Amino acid sequence: MASSTKYIFITGGVTSSLGKGIIAASLGKLLQARGLSVTIQKFDPYLNIDPGTLNPYEHGECYVTEDGAETDLDLGHYERFLNVATSQSNNITTGRIYNNVITKERKGEFLGKTVQVIPHITDEIKSNFYKLGQDGKYDVVITEIGGCVGDIESLPFIEAVRQARWDLGPGNFLVIHLTLIPYLKAAKELKTKPTQHSVKQLLEAGIQPDILVCRTEHPLPAEVKKKLALFCNVQLNSVIEAMDAESIYDVPLLMKKEKLDERVLSKLKLTSKSPLDLENWKDFLGRLKNPTQEVHIGLIGKYVSLPDSYKSIIESFTHAGAAVECKVNLTLISSEEINSDNYQTKLGDLDGILVAPGFGERGFEGKIQTVKYARENKVPFFGICLGMQVAVIEFARNVLGLQGANSTEMDPNTAFPVIALMEEQKKIDQMGGTMRLGSYACDLKKGSKAAVAYGKTKIQERHRHRYEFNNDYLDQLESKGLIASGKNPETGLVEIVEHKNHPWFVGVQFHPEYKSTVLNPQPLFVKFIQAAIDNKKV
Ligand code: GLN
């Protein structure tokens, strides 16, 4: 391999949900803060081609990239931390690997050969490992391997990591193993055995981790670190403590304190391109932790029992809240539980209301009730994707008097399909990867709430939906005070709706939450929070 790109692989042991994505993003941030160009990719060991067809309860939010890939939510962390866009190449599943290999086999690319896990699947995995590093754009490519060491499903990935050491050569390759050091209350002891076992499993697979990052609820005493170093065959200074953090955004600084970045640089024989600069990051943390005011916002959706389903929205509130030094107390409320009898008790305390993206009929009427309440009571309202569609339907039903107006998603036979499938979508018979996905341009109406928020009239935002505003109803809706304040310049599709005579009512067909980062809070979220603050004052 001729490229000078360095490769860092991050594996996980003992249990899932240790936060490999956050560790990867934090390390990426530290290296980036030293002037190095970094990208992070995730390899997921499941058989779906991508997570686009998964219920959020299975896997949390489906994140969407600029180029329209439906990906794991960890890519959201990578973008939020690094402020650099990811793409289809940054998230690869076992399903995609097999699909590629089988497609090649059918084309005859392996003619005469028996196609096997080793070398054909592992070769395909490796070529995907190296893809982003090939053109020399990145100094460092960090690869997170999903799942846990020892899982049957991740075996080919682990084997490919083992082989990669030899492709890349010494000094270009590093394995960081993220593990858990549990604390046994009864024994008052931190236990290293699970980590010893998971490292043993890696060693059996031919991989010697270079650095151990140890998740722990208590500081690791020197003797525990020594034991880990001894039994796991790593240098003492490469046993890194990762204490539970108050916020995920503290983790880069905690990792810096533990010198994770220095260990990585020295093992990879890399030098900083500039002195470590985390000033913007620290400034963000300062504002995040010292709010001067607070607001109460309700997120109304149907997947509320798993907050990861709304990961990017929740993080967008963190970024935007910090921008205006406001603590956002976010309550997730199930729309299924909202009806015409109880909406006042459910929603009455909120300074602002967000109706979330979603699919299907469940909880839909509760969302209609929520929008009606926000519209009539002039509560700041932010509708995202399905939330925007609900806003249009509510307006059609309750202001225009089009009884039974609906989206054809909820009622295919509605007399007033104010939200409907576009012609192109009608021909599609496959579910995977066929929504309107990725970044599209949008022109904003001068003077609208949206244009004020963005401070410009040409924007690009990411989409993920099948149904659209039906322009047959545009004139009727506008005649009663709905404003179509954002339109796709090519197709004329309405992407943003607002209401006249409302302090802040904005519904967007796209997903602004995917582009919010620590250093670039999303402007609509910022203005929504400000409107909620103003609403509170009155
Ligand atoms: N279900 C709606 C559609 O497909 C909205 C999707 C969403 O909220 N992401 O158009």
CSV table of C-alpha atoms and ligand atoms in Angstrom, one decimal, residues 303 355-360 367 384-389 407 409-410 419-421 435-436 463-468 508-511 513-514, ligand 1:
chain,number,residue,atom,x,y,z
A,303,TYR,CA,-40.5,6.3,19.1
A,355,VAL,CA,-43.3,17.3,16.0
A,356,ALA,CA,-40.8,14.7,15.0
A,357,PRO,CA,-40.2,12.8,11.8
A,358,GLY,CA,-41.8,9.4,11.6
A,359,PHE,CA,-43.6,6.8,9.5
A,360,GLY,CA,-47.1,5.2,9.6
A,367,LYS,CA,-49.7,14.9,16.3
A,384,ILE,CA,-39.6,18.1,10.9
A,385,CYS,CA,-40.4,15.9,7.9
A,386,LEU,CA,-43.6,14.1,9.0
A,387,GLY,CA,-44.0,17.0,11.5
A,388,MET,CA,-44.2,19.4,8.5
A,389,GLN,CA,-46.7,17.1,6.7
A,407,SER,CA,-51.4,12.1,3.5
A,409,GLU,CA,-49.4,7.4,3.5
A,410,MET,CA,-52.1,7.4,6.3
A,419,ILE,CA,-49.5,15.3,1.1
A,420,ALA,CA,-49.1,12.6,-1.5
A,421,LEU,CA,-46.6,10.4,-3.3
A,435,MET,CA,-36.8,7.3,-0.5
A,436,ARG,CA,-36.0,10.8,-1.6
A,463,HIS,CA,-34.0,14.6,3.0
A,464,ARG,CA,-35.4,11.2,3.9
A,465,HIS,CA,-39.1,10.7,2.9
A,466,ARG,CA,-41.4,9.4,0.2
A,467,TYR,CA,-44.4,11.7,0.5
A,468,GLU,CA,-44.5,15.4,-0.5
A,508,VAL,CA,-39.6,21.6,7.1
A,509,GLN,CA,-39.8,18.7,4.8
A,510,PHE,CA,-36.1,18.0,5.2
A,511,HIS,CA,-34.1,17.0,8.2
A,513,GLU,CA,-30.9,17.9,12.5
A,514,TYR,CA,-28.4,15.9,10.3
B,1,GLN,N1,-43.5,9.2,6.5
B,1,GLN,C1,-43.2,10.4,5.8
B,1,GLN,C2,-42.7,10.2,4.4
B,1,GLN,O1,-42.3,9.1,4.1
B,1,GLN,C3,-42.2,11.2,6.6
B,1,GLN,C4,-40.9,10.6,6.7
B,1,GLN,C5,-40.0,11.3,7.8
B,1,GLN,O2,-40.5,11.9,8.7
B,1,GLN,N2,-38.7,11.0,7.7
B,1,GLN,O3,-42.8,11.1,3.6
